[in-house]
Amino acid sequence: MPDIARRFAENPILRPADVAPSRDGLNIECLLNPGVFRYDGRIGLLLRVAERPMQEEDWVSTPILDPHQPSGIAILKIRKDDPDLFYPDPRLFQYQGKTYLTTLSHLRLAWSDDGVRFQVEDKPTLLGLGELESFGIEDARVTEMDGTYYLTYSAVSPSGVGVGLISTRDWRTFERHGMVIPPSNKDCALFPQKIDGEYAALHRPSGVMIGGNFIWVSRSPDLHHWGKHRCIAWTRPGMWDSVRVGAGAEPILTSHGWLEIYHGANADSRYCLGALLLDRDDPAKVLARSLEPIMEPTAPYEETGFFGKVVFTNGHLVDGDTVTIYYGASDEVICGAKFSIQEILASLGKQWA
Ligand code: MAN
């Protein structure tokens, strides 16, 4: 089944130039991978805003949060011909054996009445805080339960990437719960309701030496302590999701089970979207999984950009049969697309029957 996404005619709906940098001296390079929610009659995006200093020709420079600096950030600046520099990927580099990100991300709110035209707030909403977030915070998933919005996000630092948790009821005051799943772990999507009286989450540990980048499901009594771990979706050699897979936003409850839109990448780091159907009562049971992507990077803004050939989503809204995803294209601009839930289920064939 080919790409079944109906992209917004207005794409990209937000670009770096639409947003004000968080401080003098930094440039916004990328807007990406927003969390999505409804609050007070409006649609909210929690954007990931990635910044760095204006790049000079022979240098690479990146900001790092540092409470010891009066400005709160230090700039690491290295000559490109330095033999200790290894710069294989626009997203990260290695220097003297340590890995750094090329940009520093914060999270920022944008609001809309129609889901297409968004007003971005002038200032960051949430910045990395403390030593486990000194390389920034990224890719927040938003799940509402009983009027509380839970944000699960990637907390990045020299110690690795783990899952942080923040909650809010009003989008003005935030409670920070710290890191709830340690490195290496990301792509954490909470289920929107308890299962057997427990919270449940999809997440993506990364195995070193043995194992890999697979999707797991776990349970928790309190969102802090996670157990009953099960690995449910592996990478598939030779396929579009051969190197890494990770959950998108919260699973959607359908009459056939939990539908999860996930991302998969191959050895060329080409990121596509696919679907998983999980048992309603025991989401560790996978009922069906896309053989072909339901969305692939094909539009010009998805094929070329800061990091090309990427469609990546971690936020959506559901209205009846329609799921509207908001997604990062080429790790540079924000776009929207709609799917029919029935069409996604039909694309899975009769695997779950
Ligand atoms: C990783 C994360 C995402 C990013 C993709 C594609 O999974 O850094 O934020 O969008 O890679 O580059």
mmCIF file of C-alpha atoms and ligand atoms in Angstrom:
data_model
loop_
_atom_site.group_PDB
_atom_site.id
_atom_site.type_symbol
_atom_site.label_atom_id
_atom_site.label_comp_id
_atom_site.label_asym_id
_atom_site.label_seq_id
_atom_site.Cartn_x
_atom_site.Cartn_y
_atom_site.Cartn_z
ATOM 1 C CA MET A 1 0.000 0.000 0.000
ATOM 2 C CA PRO A 2 1.553 3.343 -0.994
ATOM 3 C CA ASP A 3 1.766 6.551 1.058
ATOM 4 C CA ILE A 4 -1.792 7.221 2.297
ATOM 5 C CA ALA A 5 -1.138 10.582 4.046
ATOM 6 C CA ARG A 6 -3.066 13.644 2.879
ATOM 7 C CA ARG A 7 -0.576 16.462 3.355
ATOM 8 C CA PHE A 8 -1.788 19.984 4.156
ATOM 9 C CA ALA A 9 -1.788 22.160 1.012
ATOM 10 C CA GLU A 10 -0.217 24.881 3.216
ATOM 11 C CA ASN A 11 2.891 22.822 4.128
ATOM 12 C CA PRO A 12 5.293 23.712 5.609
ATOM 13 C CA ILE A 13 3.096 25.469 8.171
ATOM 14 C CA LEU A 14 6.011 26.712 10.320
ATOM 15 C CA ARG A 15 9.623 27.465 9.418
ATOM 16 C CA PRO A 16 12.606 28.612 11.500
ATOM 17 C CA ALA A 17 12.168 32.195 10.205
ATOM 18 C CA ASP A 18 8.676 32.310 11.819
ATOM 19 C CA VAL A 19 10.155 32.084 15.323
ATOM 20 C CA ALA A 20 12.230 34.504 17.399
ATOM 21 C CA PRO A 21 15.570 33.136 18.724
ATOM 22 C CA SER A 22 15.698 32.590 22.484
ATOM 23 C CA ARG A 23 18.601 35.027 22.901
ATOM 24 C CA ASP A 24 20.989 37.306 20.993
ATOM 25 C CA GLY A 25 23.766 35.398 19.271
ATOM 26 C CA LEU A 26 21.702 32.300 18.499
ATOM 27 C CA ASN A 27 20.051 31.413 15.227
ATOM 28 C CA ILE A 28 17.116 29.046 14.824
ATOM 29 C CA GLU A 29 18.256 26.254 12.486
ATOM 30 C CA CYS A 30 15.360 23.846 12.798
ATOM 31 C CA LEU A 31 11.793 23.545 14.005
ATOM 32 C CA LEU A 32 10.795 19.977 14.529
ATOM 33 C CA ASN A 33 8.735 17.182 16.016
ATOM 34 C CA PRO A 34 5.987 18.937 18.035
ATOM 35 C CA GLY A 35 3.849 17.497 20.810
ATOM 36 C CA VAL A 36 0.157 18.240 20.094
ATOM 37 C CA PHE A 37 -2.877 18.799 22.327
ATOM 38 C CA ARG A 38 -6.143 20.709 22.757
ATOM 39 C CA TYR A 39 -6.494 23.197 25.600
ATOM 40 C CA ASP A 40 -9.143 25.792 26.305
ATOM 41 C CA GLY A 41 -10.736 25.492 22.841
ATOM 42 C CA ARG A 42 -7.453 25.894 20.968
ATOM 43 C CA ILE A 43 -4.917 23.571 19.376
ATOM 44 C CA GLY A 44 -1.474 23.726 20.926
ATOM 45 C CA LEU A 45 1.862 22.591 19.530
ATOM 46 C CA LEU A 46 4.859 22.179 21.779
ATOM 47 C CA LEU A 47 7.588 22.759 19.218
ATOM 48 C CA ARG A 48 11.171 21.640 19.422
ATOM 49 C CA VAL A 49 13.259 24.692 18.551
ATOM 50 C CA ALA A 50 16.896 23.917 17.692
ATOM 51 C CA GLU A 51 19.424 26.764 17.869
ATOM 52 C CA ARG A 52 23.121 27.422 17.433
ATOM 53 C CA PRO A 53 25.377 30.407 16.760
ATOM 54 C CA MET A 54 25.586 31.678 13.179
ATOM 55 C CA GLN A 55 28.081 29.258 11.612
ATOM 56 C CA GLU A 56 31.396 30.642 10.349
ATOM 57 C CA GLU A 57 32.992 29.017 7.324
ATOM 58 C CA ASP A 58 35.934 27.200 8.910
ATOM 59 C CA TRP A 59 34.361 26.522 12.263
ATOM 60 C CA VAL A 60 31.710 24.400 13.903
ATOM 61 C CA SER A 61 30.154 25.891 17.041
ATOM 62 C CA THR A 62 27.386 24.670 19.313
ATOM 63 C CA PRO A 63 25.709 25.934 22.507
ATOM 64 C CA ILE A 64 25.698 23.897 25.716
ATOM 65 C CA LEU A 65 23.669 24.783 28.795
ATOM 66 C CA ASP A 66 26.064 25.718 31.601
ATOM 67 C CA PRO A 67 24.792 27.259 34.858
ATOM 68 C CA HIS A 68 28.341 28.417 35.659
ATOM 69 C CA GLN A 69 28.262 30.904 32.771
ATOM 70 C CA PRO A 70 26.588 34.273 33.477
ATOM 71 C CA SER A 71 24.532 33.832 30.280
ATOM 72 C CA GLY A 72 23.591 30.242 31.153
ATOM 73 C CA ILE A 73 25.227 28.840 28.034
ATOM 74 C CA ALA A 74 28.750 28.029 26.891
ATOM 75 C CA ILE A 75 29.704 27.912 23.206
ATOM 76 C CA LEU A 76 31.954 25.070 22.063
ATOM 77 C CA LYS A 77 33.806 26.232 18.944
ATOM 78 C CA ILE A 78 36.188 24.015 16.962
ATOM 79 C CA ARG A 79 38.075 24.522 13.708
ATOM 80 C CA LYS A 80 36.833 22.201 10.991
ATOM 81 C CA ASP A 81 40.378 21.065 10.185
ATOM 82 C CA ASP A 82 41.083 20.078 13.793
ATOM 83 C CA PRO A 83 42.234 16.433 13.601
ATOM 84 C CA ASP A 84 40.266 15.663 16.781
ATOM 85 C CA LEU A 85 36.981 16.586 15.061
ATOM 86 C CA PHE A 86 34.793 13.953 13.406
ATOM 87 C CA TYR A 87 31.674 15.440 11.800
ATOM 88 C CA PRO A 88 29.779 12.711 9.925
ATOM 89 C CA ASP A 89 26.188 13.879 10.395
ATOM 90 C CA PRO A 90 24.555 17.381 10.416
ATOM 91 C CA ARG A 91 22.926 16.484 13.754
ATOM 92 C CA LEU A 92 26.039 15.638 15.774
ATOM 93 C CA PHE A 93 29.827 15.565 15.850
ATOM 94 C CA GLN A 94 32.583 13.994 17.888
ATOM 95 C CA TYR A 95 35.435 15.947 19.394
ATOM 96 C CA GLN A 96 38.273 14.329 21.338
ATOM 97 C CA GLY A 97 36.196 11.179 21.620
ATOM 98 C CA LYS A 98 33.067 12.860 23.035
ATOM 99 C CA THR A 99 29.797 13.259 21.129
ATOM 100 C CA TYR A 100 28.019 16.643 20.926
ATOM 101 C CA LEU A 101 24.836 17.804 19.238
ATOM 102 C CA THR A 102 25.225 20.529 16.602
ATOM 103 C CA THR A 103 22.181 22.388 17.979
ATOM 104 C CA LEU A 104 20.627 23.039 21.396
ATOM 105 C CA SER A 105 16.857 22.424 21.574
ATOM 106 C CA HIS A 106 14.190 23.913 23.808
ATOM 107 C CA LEU A 107 10.401 23.488 23.769
ATOM 108 C CA ARG A 108 8.081 26.324 22.794
ATOM 109 C CA LEU A 109 4.308 26.690 22.562
ATOM 110 C CA ALA A 110 2.395 27.686 19.432
ATOM 111 C CA TRP A 111 -1.403 28.147 19.337
ATOM 112 C CA SER A 112 -4.058 27.917 16.645
ATOM 113 C CA ASP A 113 -7.812 28.057 16.170
ATOM 114 C CA ASP A 114 -7.856 26.251 12.820
ATOM 115 C CA GLY A 115 -4.967 23.792 13.165
ATOM 116 C CA VAL A 116 -3.129 25.334 10.214
ATOM 117 C CA ARG A 117 -2.140 28.896 11.146
ATOM 118 C CA PHE A 118 -0.154 28.936 14.388
ATOM 119 C CA GLN A 119 1.011 31.815 16.548
ATOM 120 C CA VAL A 120 4.345 30.948 18.137
ATOM 121 C CA GLU A 121 5.123 32.379 21.568
ATOM 122 C CA ASP A 122 8.026 34.856 21.740
ATOM 123 C CA LYS A 123 10.007 33.019 24.371
ATOM 124 C CA PRO A 124 10.956 29.428 25.188
ATOM 125 C CA THR A 125 8.343 27.624 27.290
ATOM 126 C CA LEU A 126 10.708 24.978 28.674
ATOM 127 C CA LEU A 127 14.508 24.929 28.624
ATOM 128 C CA GLY A 128 16.783 22.073 29.610
ATOM 129 C CA LEU A 129 17.439 22.116 33.332
ATOM 130 C CA GLY A 130 20.260 20.489 35.272
ATOM 131 C CA GLU A 131 23.108 18.232 34.311
ATOM 132 C CA LEU A 132 20.942 15.595 32.599
ATOM 133 C CA GLU A 133 19.571 18.178 30.141
ATOM 134 C CA SER A 134 22.682 20.241 29.308
ATOM 135 C CA PHE A 135 22.426 19.315 25.605
ATOM 136 C CA GLY A 136 18.745 20.305 25.609
ATOM 137 C CA ILE A 137 15.263 18.804 25.591
ATOM 138 C CA GLU A 138 13.584 17.355 22.500
ATOM 139 C CA ASP A 139 10.551 15.715 20.914
ATOM 140 C CA ALA A 140 7.880 16.030 23.629
ATOM 141 C CA ARG A 141 4.875 13.704 23.509
ATOM 142 C CA VAL A 142 1.774 15.130 25.228
ATOM 143 C CA THR A 143 -0.870 12.914 26.857
ATOM 144 C CA GLU A 144 -3.823 14.249 28.824
ATOM 145 C CA MET A 145 -5.329 12.263 31.683
ATOM 146 C CA ASP A 146 -8.002 13.773 33.960
ATOM 147 C CA GLY A 147 -7.105 17.346 33.077
ATOM 148 C CA THR A 148 -3.361 16.903 33.617
ATOM 149 C CA TYR A 149 -1.082 17.015 30.594
ATOM 150 C CA TYR A 150 1.976 14.767 30.822
ATOM 151 C CA LEU A 151 4.995 15.600 28.683
ATOM 152 C CA THR A 152 7.487 12.820 28.002
ATOM 153 C CA TYR A 153 10.573 14.099 26.219
ATOM 154 C CA SER A 154 14.186 13.329 25.381
ATOM 155 C CA ALA A 155 16.561 14.739 28.000
ATOM 156 C CA VAL A 156 20.013 14.962 26.382
ATOM 157 C CA SER A 157 23.403 15.368 28.067
ATOM 158 C CA PRO A 158 26.935 13.937 27.884
ATOM 159 C CA SER A 159 25.574 11.092 30.049
ATOM 160 C CA GLY A 160 23.166 10.019 27.295
ATOM 161 C CA VAL A 161 19.556 10.433 26.185
ATOM 162 C CA GLY A 162 16.845 9.501 28.682
ATOM 163 C CA VAL A 163 13.123 10.169 29.142
ATOM 164 C CA GLY A 164 12.100 13.198 31.202
ATOM 165 C CA LEU A 165 8.604 13.839 32.587
ATOM 166 C CA ILE A 166 6.909 17.210 33.096
ATOM 167 C CA SER A 167 3.244 17.815 33.953
ATOM 168 C CA THR A 168 0.961 20.820 33.698
ATOM 169 C CA ARG A 169 -2.731 21.597 34.040
ATOM 170 C CA ASP A 170 -2.718 25.122 32.622
ATOM 171 C CA TRP A 171 0.287 25.360 30.247
ATOM 172 C CA ARG A 172 1.658 28.212 32.393
ATOM 173 C CA THR A 173 2.976 26.397 35.440
ATOM 174 C CA PHE A 174 4.914 23.186 35.050
ATOM 175 C CA GLU A 175 5.954 20.492 37.477
ATOM 176 C CA ARG A 176 9.250 18.834 36.610
ATOM 177 C CA HIS A 177 9.502 15.200 37.670
ATOM 178 C CA GLY A 178 13.035 14.624 36.381
ATOM 179 C CA MET A 179 14.268 11.650 34.398
ATOM 180 C CA VAL A 180 11.900 8.690 34.701
ATOM 181 C CA ILE A 181 13.703 6.303 32.308
ATOM 182 C CA PRO A 182 17.519 6.482 32.151
ATOM 183 C CA PRO A 183 19.699 6.327 28.993
ATOM 184 C CA SER A 184 19.728 5.067 26.438
ATOM 185 C CA ASN A 185 16.019 5.628 25.937
ATOM 186 C CA LYS A 186 13.698 7.945 24.000
ATOM 187 C CA ASP A 187 10.428 7.998 21.994
ATOM 188 C CA CYS A 188 8.292 7.485 25.103
ATOM 189 C CA ALA A 189 4.533 7.657 24.445
ATOM 190 C CA LEU A 190 2.102 7.228 27.337
ATOM 191 C CA PHE A 191 -1.180 5.417 26.761
ATOM 192 C CA PRO A 192 -4.056 7.873 27.392
ATOM 193 C CA GLN A 193 -5.725 5.597 29.939
ATOM 194 C CA LYS A 194 -4.705 3.038 32.516
ATOM 195 C CA ILE A 195 -4.712 -0.653 31.587
ATOM 196 C CA ASP A 196 -5.517 -3.059 34.456
ATOM 197 C CA GLY A 197 -5.221 -0.093 36.830
ATOM 198 C CA GLU A 198 -1.674 0.744 35.707
ATOM 199 C CA TYR A 199 -0.123 3.391 33.490
ATOM 200 C CA ALA A 200 1.394 2.035 30.300
ATOM 201 C CA ALA A 201 3.997 3.449 27.935
ATOM 202 C CA LEU A 202 5.757 2.632 24.706
ATOM 203 C CA HIS A 203 9.450 3.537 24.720
ATOM 204 C CA ARG A 204 12.675 2.838 22.872
ATOM 205 C CA PRO A 205 15.782 1.660 24.706
ATOM 206 C CA SER A 206 18.906 1.243 22.550
ATOM 207 C CA GLY A 207 20.840 -1.976 22.960
ATOM 208 C CA VAL A 208 24.616 -1.753 22.742
ATOM 209 C CA MET A 209 26.581 -4.792 21.468
ATOM 210 C CA ILE A 210 23.484 -6.974 21.669
ATOM 211 C CA GLY A 211 19.885 -5.945 20.948
ATOM 212 C CA GLY A 212 19.083 -2.778 19.005
ATOM 213 C CA ASN A 213 16.642 0.125 18.600
ATOM 214 C CA PHE A 214 13.360 -1.651 19.344
ATOM 215 C CA ILE A 215 9.970 -0.575 20.755
ATOM 216 C CA TRP A 216 9.066 -1.802 24.234
ATOM 217 C CA VAL A 217 5.929 -1.553 26.366
ATOM 218 C CA SER A 218 6.089 -1.167 30.152
ATOM 219 C CA ARG A 219 3.707 -0.564 33.040
ATOM 220 C CA SER A 220 3.884 1.735 36.059
ATOM 221 C CA PRO A 221 1.804 2.433 39.190
ATOM 222 C CA ASP A 222 2.861 6.104 39.305
ATOM 223 C CA LEU A 223 4.623 7.146 36.025
ATOM 224 C CA HIS A 224 7.966 7.047 37.888
ATOM 225 C CA HIS A 225 8.644 3.366 38.463
ATOM 226 C CA TRP A 226 8.455 1.248 35.328
ATOM 227 C CA GLY A 227 8.319 -2.545 35.097
ATOM 228 C CA LYS A 228 6.665 -5.516 33.361
ATOM 229 C CA HIS A 229 8.888 -4.707 30.376
ATOM 230 C CA ARG A 230 8.197 -6.385 27.046
ATOM 231 C CA CYS A 231 9.916 -5.864 23.711
ATOM 232 C CA ILE A 232 7.186 -5.696 21.048
ATOM 233 C CA ALA A 233 8.600 -4.371 17.759
ATOM 234 C CA TRP A 234 12.020 -5.187 16.338
ATOM 235 C CA THR A 235 13.802 -3.716 13.335
ATOM 236 C CA ARG A 236 13.311 -5.784 10.180
ATOM 237 C CA PRO A 237 16.378 -6.515 8.030
ATOM 238 C CA GLY A 238 16.022 -5.459 4.413
ATOM 239 C CA MET A 239 12.901 -3.391 5.082
ATOM 240 C CA TRP A 240 12.217 0.354 5.440
ATOM 241 C CA ASP A 241 12.519 0.052 9.243
ATOM 242 C CA SER A 242 15.710 -2.018 9.287
ATOM 243 C CA VAL A 243 17.859 0.090 11.654
ATOM 244 C CA ARG A 244 15.628 1.838 14.169
ATOM 245 C CA VAL A 245 11.978 2.043 15.166
ATOM 246 C CA GLY A 246 10.332 4.290 17.745
ATOM 247 C CA ALA A 247 6.832 5.199 18.899
ATOM 248 C CA GLY A 248 5.127 8.368 17.688
ATOM 249 C CA ALA A 249 2.449 10.000 19.838
ATOM 250 C CA GLU A 250 0.029 8.316 22.270
ATOM 251 C CA PRO A 251 -1.669 5.161 20.969
ATOM 252 C CA ILE A 252 -5.198 5.632 19.550
ATOM 253 C CA LEU A 253 -7.926 3.327 20.837
ATOM 254 C CA THR A 254 -9.899 1.839 17.907
ATOM 255 C CA SER A 255 -12.517 -0.914 17.869
ATOM 256 C CA HIS A 256 -9.746 -3.325 16.791
ATOM 257 C CA GLY A 257 -7.188 -2.372 19.433
ATOM 258 C CA TRP A 258 -4.555 0.314 20.016
ATOM 259 C CA LEU A 259 -3.283 1.901 16.824
ATOM 260 C CA GLU A 260 0.228 3.321 17.046
ATOM 261 C CA ILE A 261 1.844 5.380 14.301
ATOM 262 C CA TYR A 262 5.591 4.809 14.605
ATOM 263 C CA HIS A 263 8.731 5.838 12.755
ATOM 264 C CA GLY A 264 11.236 3.520 11.173
ATOM 265 C CA ALA A 265 14.598 4.298 9.582
ATOM 266 C CA ASN A 266 16.871 2.271 7.333
ATOM 267 C CA ALA A 267 20.669 2.308 6.999
ATOM 268 C CA ASP A 268 20.463 5.509 4.897
ATOM 269 C CA SER A 269 18.670 7.234 7.817
ATOM 270 C CA ARG A 270 15.549 7.593 5.691
ATOM 271 C CA TYR A 271 12.689 8.041 8.173
ATOM 272 C CA CYS A 272 9.188 6.804 7.229
ATOM 273 C CA LEU A 273 5.998 6.203 9.213
ATOM 274 C CA GLY A 274 4.188 2.919 9.712
ATOM 275 C CA ALA A 275 1.492 1.505 11.990
ATOM 276 C CA LEU A 276 1.251 -1.089 14.737
ATOM 277 C CA LEU A 277 -2.007 -2.552 16.009
ATOM 278 C CA LEU A 278 -1.805 -3.700 19.640
ATOM 279 C CA ASP A 279 -4.244 -5.742 21.700
ATOM 280 C CA ARG A 280 -6.591 -3.534 23.684
ATOM 281 C CA ASP A 281 -6.158 -5.389 26.984
ATOM 282 C CA ASP A 282 -2.558 -6.514 26.544
ATOM 283 C CA PRO A 283 -0.650 -4.064 24.321
ATOM 284 C CA ALA A 284 2.413 -6.336 24.450
ATOM 285 C CA LYS A 285 0.510 -8.442 21.886
ATOM 286 C CA VAL A 286 1.122 -7.092 18.381
ATOM 287 C CA LEU A 287 -1.870 -7.898 16.170
ATOM 288 C CA ALA A 288 -0.570 -6.309 12.966
ATOM 289 C CA ARG A 289 2.268 -4.176 11.604
ATOM 290 C CA SER A 290 2.724 -2.262 8.347
ATOM 291 C CA LEU A 291 4.743 -4.100 5.732
ATOM 292 C CA GLU A 292 5.089 -0.888 3.708
ATOM 293 C CA PRO A 293 5.245 2.658 5.128
ATOM 294 C CA ILE A 294 1.972 4.599 5.383
ATOM 295 C CA MET A 295 3.982 7.780 4.763
ATOM 296 C CA GLU A 296 7.388 8.323 3.165
ATOM 297 C CA PRO A 297 9.500 11.448 2.580
ATOM 298 C CA THR A 298 8.428 12.380 -0.960
ATOM 299 C CA ALA A 299 7.506 16.103 -0.907
ATOM 300 C CA PRO A 300 10.411 18.495 -1.648
ATOM 301 C CA TYR A 301 10.382 19.822 1.954
ATOM 302 C CA GLU A 302 10.614 16.207 3.218
ATOM 303 C CA GLU A 303 13.447 15.217 0.900
ATOM 304 C CA THR A 304 15.751 18.205 1.380
ATOM 305 C CA GLY A 305 16.576 20.286 4.447
ATOM 306 C CA PHE A 306 18.734 20.268 7.571
ATOM 307 C CA PHE A 307 18.613 16.452 7.594
ATOM 308 C CA GLY A 308 16.846 15.289 4.445
ATOM 309 C CA LYS A 309 14.589 12.305 3.801
ATOM 310 C CA VAL A 310 12.818 12.519 7.151
ATOM 311 C CA VAL A 311 9.156 12.463 8.167
ATOM 312 C CA PHE A 312 8.987 12.180 11.952
ATOM 313 C CA THR A 313 5.892 12.556 14.107
ATOM 314 C CA ASN A 314 5.246 12.572 17.832
ATOM 315 C CA GLY A 315 1.988 14.527 17.967
ATOM 316 C CA HIS A 316 -1.537 14.128 16.617
ATOM 317 C CA LEU A 317 -5.213 14.981 17.091
ATOM 318 C CA VAL A 318 -8.056 12.530 16.559
ATOM 319 C CA ASP A 319 -11.519 13.532 15.305
ATOM 320 C CA GLY A 320 -13.694 10.489 14.595
ATOM 321 C CA ASP A 321 -12.023 8.585 11.755
ATOM 322 C CA THR A 322 -9.490 11.348 11.061
ATOM 323 C CA VAL A 323 -6.087 11.543 12.661
ATOM 324 C CA THR A 324 -4.201 14.750 11.947
ATOM 325 C CA ILE A 325 -0.487 14.350 12.498
ATOM 326 C CA TYR A 326 1.918 17.240 12.889
ATOM 327 C CA TYR A 327 5.406 16.270 11.856
ATOM 328 C CA GLY A 328 8.939 17.433 11.355
ATOM 329 C CA ALA A 329 10.042 17.343 7.705
ATOM 330 C CA SER A 330 13.781 17.058 6.981
ATOM 331 C CA ASP A 331 14.348 18.019 10.652
ATOM 332 C CA GLU A 332 13.783 21.640 9.587
ATOM 333 C CA VAL A 333 10.126 22.610 9.138
ATOM 334 C CA ILE A 334 6.765 21.724 10.683
ATOM 335 C CA CYS A 335 4.067 20.189 8.498
ATOM 336 C CA GLY A 336 0.640 18.595 8.863
ATOM 337 C CA ALA A 337 -1.109 15.627 7.239
ATOM 338 C CA LYS A 338 -4.346 13.710 7.709
ATOM 339 C CA PHE A 339 -5.024 9.983 7.680
ATOM 340 C CA SER A 340 -8.220 7.980 7.814
ATOM 341 C CA ILE A 341 -7.974 5.487 10.687
ATOM 342 C CA GLN A 342 -10.009 2.961 8.652
ATOM 343 C CA GLU A 343 -7.573 3.360 5.775
ATOM 344 C CA ILE A 344 -4.589 2.732 8.044
ATOM 345 C CA LEU A 345 -6.318 -0.368 9.460
ATOM 346 C CA ALA A 346 -7.162 -1.554 5.935
ATOM 347 C CA SER A 347 -3.500 -1.072 4.923
ATOM 348 C CA LEU A 348 -2.592 -3.608 7.624
ATOM 349 C CA GLY A 349 -4.599 -6.228 5.748
ATOM 350 C CA LYS A 350 -6.480 -8.807 7.736
ATOM 351 C CA GLN A 351 -3.560 -9.647 9.991
ATOM 352 C CA TRP A 352 -5.496 -8.954 13.176
ATOM 353 C CA ALA A 353 -8.744 -10.795 12.246
HETATM 354 C C1 MAN B 1 16.229 11.040 15.876
HETATM 355 C C2 MAN B 1 15.817 12.225 16.714
HETATM 356 C C3 MAN B 1 14.679 12.961 16.066
HETATM 357 C C4 MAN B 1 14.978 13.280 14.625
HETATM 358 C C5 MAN B 1 15.336 12.002 13.892
HETATM 359 C C6 MAN B 1 15.721 12.234 12.454
HETATM 360 O O1 MAN B 1 15.288 10.026 16.001
HETATM 361 O O2 MAN B 1 16.894 13.101 16.858
HETATM 362 O O3 MAN B 1 14.465 14.138 16.771
HETATM 363 O O4 MAN B 1 13.905 13.901 14.002
HETATM 364 O O5 MAN B 1 16.408 11.377 14.534
HETATM 365 O O6 MAN B 1 16.899 12.978 12.372
#
